[in-house]
Coordinates of C-alpha atoms in Angstrom, one line a residue:
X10 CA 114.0 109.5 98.2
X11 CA 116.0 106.4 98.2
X12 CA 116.1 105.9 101.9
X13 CA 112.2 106.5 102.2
X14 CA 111.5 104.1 99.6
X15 CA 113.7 101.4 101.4
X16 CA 111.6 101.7 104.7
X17 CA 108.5 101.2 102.5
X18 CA 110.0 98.3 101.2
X19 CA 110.4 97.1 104.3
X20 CA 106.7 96.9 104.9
X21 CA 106.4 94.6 101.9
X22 CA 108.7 92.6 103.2
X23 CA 106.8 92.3 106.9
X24 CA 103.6 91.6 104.5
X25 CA 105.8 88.5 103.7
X26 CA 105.5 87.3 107.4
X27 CA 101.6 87.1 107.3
X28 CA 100.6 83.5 105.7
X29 CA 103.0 82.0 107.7
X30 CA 102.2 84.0 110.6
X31 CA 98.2 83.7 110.3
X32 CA 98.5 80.0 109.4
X33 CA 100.6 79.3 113.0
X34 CA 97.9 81.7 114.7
X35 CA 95.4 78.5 114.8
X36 CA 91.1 79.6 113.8
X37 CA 90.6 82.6 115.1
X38 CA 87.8 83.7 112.8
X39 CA 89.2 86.8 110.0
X40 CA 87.9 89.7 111.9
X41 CA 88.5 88.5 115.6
X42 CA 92.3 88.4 114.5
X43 CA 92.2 91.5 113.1
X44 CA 90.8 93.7 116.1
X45 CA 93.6 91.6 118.4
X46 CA 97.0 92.2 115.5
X47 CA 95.3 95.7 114.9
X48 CA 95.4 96.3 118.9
X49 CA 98.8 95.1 119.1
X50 CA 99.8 97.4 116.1
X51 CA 98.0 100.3 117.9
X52 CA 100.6 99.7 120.6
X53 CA 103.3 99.8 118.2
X54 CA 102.2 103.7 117.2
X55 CA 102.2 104.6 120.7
X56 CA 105.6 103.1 121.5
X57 CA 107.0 105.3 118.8
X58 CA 104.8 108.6 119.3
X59 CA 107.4 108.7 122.5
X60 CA 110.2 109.3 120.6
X61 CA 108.4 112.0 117.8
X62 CA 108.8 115.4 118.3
X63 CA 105.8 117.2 120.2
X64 CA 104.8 119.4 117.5
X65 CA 104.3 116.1 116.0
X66 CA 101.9 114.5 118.5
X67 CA 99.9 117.9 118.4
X68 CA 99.5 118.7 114.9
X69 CA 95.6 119.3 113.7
X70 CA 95.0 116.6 110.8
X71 CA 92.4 117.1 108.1
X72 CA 89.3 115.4 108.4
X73 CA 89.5 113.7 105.0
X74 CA 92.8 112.0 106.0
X75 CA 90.9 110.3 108.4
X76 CA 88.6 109.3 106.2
X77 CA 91.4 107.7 103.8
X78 CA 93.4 106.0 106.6
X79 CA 90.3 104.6 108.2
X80 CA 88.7 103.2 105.2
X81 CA 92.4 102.2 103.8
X82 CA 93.2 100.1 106.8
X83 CA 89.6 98.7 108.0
X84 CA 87.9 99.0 104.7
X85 CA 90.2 97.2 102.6
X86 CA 90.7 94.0 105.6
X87 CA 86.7 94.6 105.5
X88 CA 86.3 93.5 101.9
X89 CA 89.0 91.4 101.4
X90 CA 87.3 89.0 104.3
X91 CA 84.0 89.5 102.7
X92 CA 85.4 88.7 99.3
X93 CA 87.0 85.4 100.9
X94 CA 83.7 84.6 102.1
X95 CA 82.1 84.8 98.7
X96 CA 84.7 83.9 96.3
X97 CA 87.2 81.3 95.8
X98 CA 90.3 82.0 97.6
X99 CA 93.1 82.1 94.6
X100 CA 90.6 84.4 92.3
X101 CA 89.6 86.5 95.2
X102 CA 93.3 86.9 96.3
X103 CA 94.8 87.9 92.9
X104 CA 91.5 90.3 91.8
X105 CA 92.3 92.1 95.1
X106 CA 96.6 91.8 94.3
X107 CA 95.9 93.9 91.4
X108 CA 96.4 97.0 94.1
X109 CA 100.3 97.2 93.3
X110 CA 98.9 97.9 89.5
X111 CA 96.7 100.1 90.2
X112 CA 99.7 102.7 92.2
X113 CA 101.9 102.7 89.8
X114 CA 99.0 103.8 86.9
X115 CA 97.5 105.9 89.4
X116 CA 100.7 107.7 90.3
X117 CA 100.4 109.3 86.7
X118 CA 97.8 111.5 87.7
X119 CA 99.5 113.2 90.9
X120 CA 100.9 116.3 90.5
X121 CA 104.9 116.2 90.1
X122 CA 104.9 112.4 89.4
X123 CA 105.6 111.3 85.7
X124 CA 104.9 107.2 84.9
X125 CA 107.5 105.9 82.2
X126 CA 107.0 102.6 80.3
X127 CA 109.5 100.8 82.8
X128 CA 107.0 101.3 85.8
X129 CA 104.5 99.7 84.1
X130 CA 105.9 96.7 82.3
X131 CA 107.5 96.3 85.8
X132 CA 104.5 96.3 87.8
X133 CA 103.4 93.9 84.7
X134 CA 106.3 91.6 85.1
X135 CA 105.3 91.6 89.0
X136 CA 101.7 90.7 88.0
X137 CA 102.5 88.1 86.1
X138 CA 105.2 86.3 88.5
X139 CA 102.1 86.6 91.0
X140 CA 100.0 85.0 89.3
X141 CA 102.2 81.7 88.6
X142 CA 102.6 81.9 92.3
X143 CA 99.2 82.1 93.3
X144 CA 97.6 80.1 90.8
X145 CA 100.5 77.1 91.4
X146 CA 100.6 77.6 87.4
X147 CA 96.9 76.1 87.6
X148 CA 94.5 78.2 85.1
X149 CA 92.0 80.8 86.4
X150 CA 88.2 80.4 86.2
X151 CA 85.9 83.1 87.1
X152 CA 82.5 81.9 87.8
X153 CA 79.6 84.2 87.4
X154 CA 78.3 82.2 90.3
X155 CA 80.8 84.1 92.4
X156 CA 80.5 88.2 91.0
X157 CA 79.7 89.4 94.1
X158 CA 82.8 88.4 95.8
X159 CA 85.1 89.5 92.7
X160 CA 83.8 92.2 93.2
X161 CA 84.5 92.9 96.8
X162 CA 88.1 91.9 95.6
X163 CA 87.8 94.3 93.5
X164 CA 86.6 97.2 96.1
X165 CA 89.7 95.4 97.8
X166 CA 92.7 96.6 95.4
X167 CA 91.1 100.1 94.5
X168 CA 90.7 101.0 98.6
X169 CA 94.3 100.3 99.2
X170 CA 95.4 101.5 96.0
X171 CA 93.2 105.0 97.0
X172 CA 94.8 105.1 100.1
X173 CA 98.2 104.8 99.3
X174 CA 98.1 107.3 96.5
X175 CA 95.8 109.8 98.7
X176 CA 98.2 109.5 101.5
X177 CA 100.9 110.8 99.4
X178 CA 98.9 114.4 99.2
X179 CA 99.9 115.2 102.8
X180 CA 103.3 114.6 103.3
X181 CA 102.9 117.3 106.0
X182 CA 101.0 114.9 108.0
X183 CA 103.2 112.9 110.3
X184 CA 102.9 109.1 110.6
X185 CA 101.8 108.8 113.8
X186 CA 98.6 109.2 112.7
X187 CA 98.6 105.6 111.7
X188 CA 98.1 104.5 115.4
X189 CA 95.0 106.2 115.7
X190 CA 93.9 104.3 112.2
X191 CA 95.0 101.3 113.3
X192 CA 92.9 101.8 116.6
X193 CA 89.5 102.6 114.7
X194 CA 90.2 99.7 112.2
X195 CA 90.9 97.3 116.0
X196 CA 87.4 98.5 117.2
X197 CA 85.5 97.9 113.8
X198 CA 86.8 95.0 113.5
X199 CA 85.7 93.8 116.5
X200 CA 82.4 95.0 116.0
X201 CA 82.0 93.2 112.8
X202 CA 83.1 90.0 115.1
X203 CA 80.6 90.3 117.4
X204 CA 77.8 90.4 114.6
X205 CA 79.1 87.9 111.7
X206 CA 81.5 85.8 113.7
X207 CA 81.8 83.2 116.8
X208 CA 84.8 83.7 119.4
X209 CA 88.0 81.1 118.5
X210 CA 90.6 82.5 120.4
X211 CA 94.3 81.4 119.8
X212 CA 94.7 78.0 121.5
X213 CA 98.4 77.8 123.3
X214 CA 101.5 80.0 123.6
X215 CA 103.1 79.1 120.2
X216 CA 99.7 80.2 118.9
X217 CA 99.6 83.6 120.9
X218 CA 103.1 84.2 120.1
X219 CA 102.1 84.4 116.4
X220 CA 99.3 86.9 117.0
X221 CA 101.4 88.8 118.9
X222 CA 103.9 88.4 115.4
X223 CA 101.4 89.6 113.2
X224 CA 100.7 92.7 115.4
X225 CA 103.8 93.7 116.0
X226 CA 104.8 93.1 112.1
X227 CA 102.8 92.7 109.3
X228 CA 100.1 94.2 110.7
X229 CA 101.9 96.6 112.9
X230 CA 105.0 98.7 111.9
X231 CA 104.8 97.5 108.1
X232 CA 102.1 100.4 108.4
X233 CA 103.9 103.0 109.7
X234 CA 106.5 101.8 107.3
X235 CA 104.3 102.0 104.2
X236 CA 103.4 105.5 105.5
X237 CA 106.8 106.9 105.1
X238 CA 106.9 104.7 102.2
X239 CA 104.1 105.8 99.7
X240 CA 104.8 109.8 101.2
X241 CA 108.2 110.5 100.1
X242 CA 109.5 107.5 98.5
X243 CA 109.5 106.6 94.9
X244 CA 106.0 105.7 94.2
X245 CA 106.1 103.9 91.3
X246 CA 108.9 101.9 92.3
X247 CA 107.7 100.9 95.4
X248 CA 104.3 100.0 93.5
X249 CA 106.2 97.4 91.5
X250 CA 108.1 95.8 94.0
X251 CA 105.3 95.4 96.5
X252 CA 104.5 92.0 93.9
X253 CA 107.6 90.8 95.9
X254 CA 105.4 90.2 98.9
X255 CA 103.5 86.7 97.8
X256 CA 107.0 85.9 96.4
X257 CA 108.9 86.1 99.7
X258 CA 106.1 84.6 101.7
X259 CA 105.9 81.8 99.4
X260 CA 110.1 81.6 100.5
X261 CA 109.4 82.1 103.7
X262 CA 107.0 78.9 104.0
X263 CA 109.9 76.6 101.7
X264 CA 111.9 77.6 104.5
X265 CA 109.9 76.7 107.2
X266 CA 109.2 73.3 105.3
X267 CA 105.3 73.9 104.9
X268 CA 106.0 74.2 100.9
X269 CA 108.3 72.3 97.8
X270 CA 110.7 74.6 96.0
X271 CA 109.8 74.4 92.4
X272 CA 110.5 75.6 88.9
X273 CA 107.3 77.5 88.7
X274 CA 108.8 79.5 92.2
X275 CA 112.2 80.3 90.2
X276 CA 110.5 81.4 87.1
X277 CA 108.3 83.8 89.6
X278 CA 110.8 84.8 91.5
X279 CA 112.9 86.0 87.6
X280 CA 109.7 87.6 87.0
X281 CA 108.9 89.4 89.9
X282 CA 112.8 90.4 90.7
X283 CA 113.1 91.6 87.1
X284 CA 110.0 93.7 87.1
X285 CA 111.2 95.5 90.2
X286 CA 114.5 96.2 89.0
X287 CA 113.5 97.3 85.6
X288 CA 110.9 99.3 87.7
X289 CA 113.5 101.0 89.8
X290 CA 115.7 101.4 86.1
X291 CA 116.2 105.3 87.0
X292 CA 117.6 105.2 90.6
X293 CA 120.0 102.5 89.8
X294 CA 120.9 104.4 86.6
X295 CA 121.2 108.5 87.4
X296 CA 123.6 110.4 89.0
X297 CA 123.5 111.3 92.4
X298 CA 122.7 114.5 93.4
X299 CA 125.0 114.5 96.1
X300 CA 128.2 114.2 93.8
X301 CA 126.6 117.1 91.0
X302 CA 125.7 119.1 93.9
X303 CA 129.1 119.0 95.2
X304 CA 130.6 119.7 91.9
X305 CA 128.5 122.8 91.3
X306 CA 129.4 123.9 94.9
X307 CA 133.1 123.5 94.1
X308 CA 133.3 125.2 90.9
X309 CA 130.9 128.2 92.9
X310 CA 133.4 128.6 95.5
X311 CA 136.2 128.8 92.5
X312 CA 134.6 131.7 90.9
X313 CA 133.5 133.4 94.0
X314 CA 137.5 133.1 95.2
X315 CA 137.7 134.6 91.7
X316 CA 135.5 137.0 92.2
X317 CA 137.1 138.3 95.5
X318 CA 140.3 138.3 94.1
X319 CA 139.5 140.3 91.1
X320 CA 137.5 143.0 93.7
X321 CA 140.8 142.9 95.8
X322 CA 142.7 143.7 92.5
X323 CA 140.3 146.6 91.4
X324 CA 140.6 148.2 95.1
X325 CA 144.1 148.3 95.4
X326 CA 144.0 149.9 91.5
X327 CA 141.6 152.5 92.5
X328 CA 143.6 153.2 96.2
X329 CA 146.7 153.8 93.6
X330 CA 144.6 155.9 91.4
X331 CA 144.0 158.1 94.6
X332 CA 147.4 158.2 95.7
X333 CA 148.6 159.1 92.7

């Protein structure tokens, strides 16, 4: 559980990467990057599908996971673009943020999962650290001039939200399947460029050396990562944490000099870093199984030595008894 939540983590923190990453990248219009990073990420599935096992590669998959991975991956870029294009960026961004939220409330209603009060006042915590972060401690004002794109923000947060959760109901289903959703989101999107957008393409190496970043990152193996991730890690916890990702992107560009360390940055970063731990309260906190179960295995192999001796002690009573 631990380790599986770790690699999904690990996705977050490739998410990290993607201002940075899609700022160095030049103007390539929204969807024109997204069929290139998404083709690059398709690579990345193959790459790995030649080191899974073949019953693996040849495993039947359900038609509705299909259905959730391509409208998770394409559907959620799909609406977050249209929402950017329809919105103002720092309302549009946060409304479609609220997607860590929604996991850890939606996790509730999956069969086995229980939500306690430190997932959501965690995810809370995370909310709120985004929203200094996003916001530059600015206020918010929603403008019913721009409804339509809140609400593709919206569609935004409950698509990937959907997905994640929905994923977790097929744990049998081997993440490799990512690369074929990655594919289908590379060819949508570049359908959607052809019709709404006109070709920029990346303008020098340092330019195509940040699309090729993206690809092989944040919008490559943090996928595959997430996958393993949301399947058989800690849900909830990984919910929570994922409001580390404008955190550590907003770190990421102090360090590369393109932002100003501030207070507002330390008070999100308490925030954020706080919600996750108190989020994660219960695998910092319990026992590991590894220690009880070796405890229990010890004291079983006491009593059946016991056991044995006791049987050796009745048999050698009983050969007496027919001696005698």
């Amino acid at each position: 559980m631990g380790r599986a939540t770790l690699i999904g983590f690990s996705a977050v923190a490739m998410w990290a990467l993607l201002a940075s990453l899609t700022d160095a990248s030049g103007k390539v219009p929204p969807f024109l990057l997204s069929a290139i990073t998404f083709s690059i990420g398709t690579g990345v599935g193959f790459v790995t599908r030649l080191f899974m096992p073949a019953t693996d590669r040849s495993q039947k998959i359900p038609p509705q996971v299909w259905a959730i991975g391509i409208a998770g991956l394409f559907g959620y870029h799909f609406f977050y673009f249209t929402a950017l294009r329809n919105a103002p960026a720092i309302e549009a961004s946060l409304i479609a943020y609220l997607w860590p939220l929604l996991i850890v409330l939606g996790s509730a209603l999956m069969p086995g999962e229980k939500l306690a009060w430190n997932h959501v006042v965690g995810a809370l915590l995370g909310l709120a650290g985004t929203v200094l972060i996003v916001t530059k401690g600015g206020g918010l004002a929603l403008d019913a001039r721009y409804a339509f794109g809140y609400a593709m923000a919206a569609i935004c947060a409950l698509l990937w939200s959907s997905y994640s959760l929905l994923s977790r109901g097929f744990p049998s289903v081997p993440t490799s399947i990512v690369t074929w959703f990655c594919a289908a989101t590379a060819v949508l999107s570049l359908v959607c460029h052809l019709a709404l957008e006109q070709t920029v393409l990346p303008d020098g190496a340092g330019q195509w050396l940040a699309v090729l970043g993206l690809g092989l990152m944040p919008v490559g193996a943090a996928f595959y990562a997430w996958d393993i991730g949301v399947k058989r890690g800690n849900i909830q916890v990984l919910g929570a944490a994922s409001y580390a990702a404008p955190l550590l992107s907003t770190l990421v560009l102090i360090a590369a000099g393109a932002a100003e360390p501030s207070l507002r940055i330390l008070a999100a970063c308490v925030l954020i870093t706080g919600g996750a731990a108190l989020a994660a309260k219960s695998l910092f906190l319990r026992k590991p199984a590894t220690e009880s179960g070796a405890g229990a295995s010890e004291e079983g192999a006491r009593a059946s030595e016991g056991g044995a001796r006791a049987s050796e002690g009745g048999a050698r009573a009983s050969e007496g008894g027919a001696r005698a």
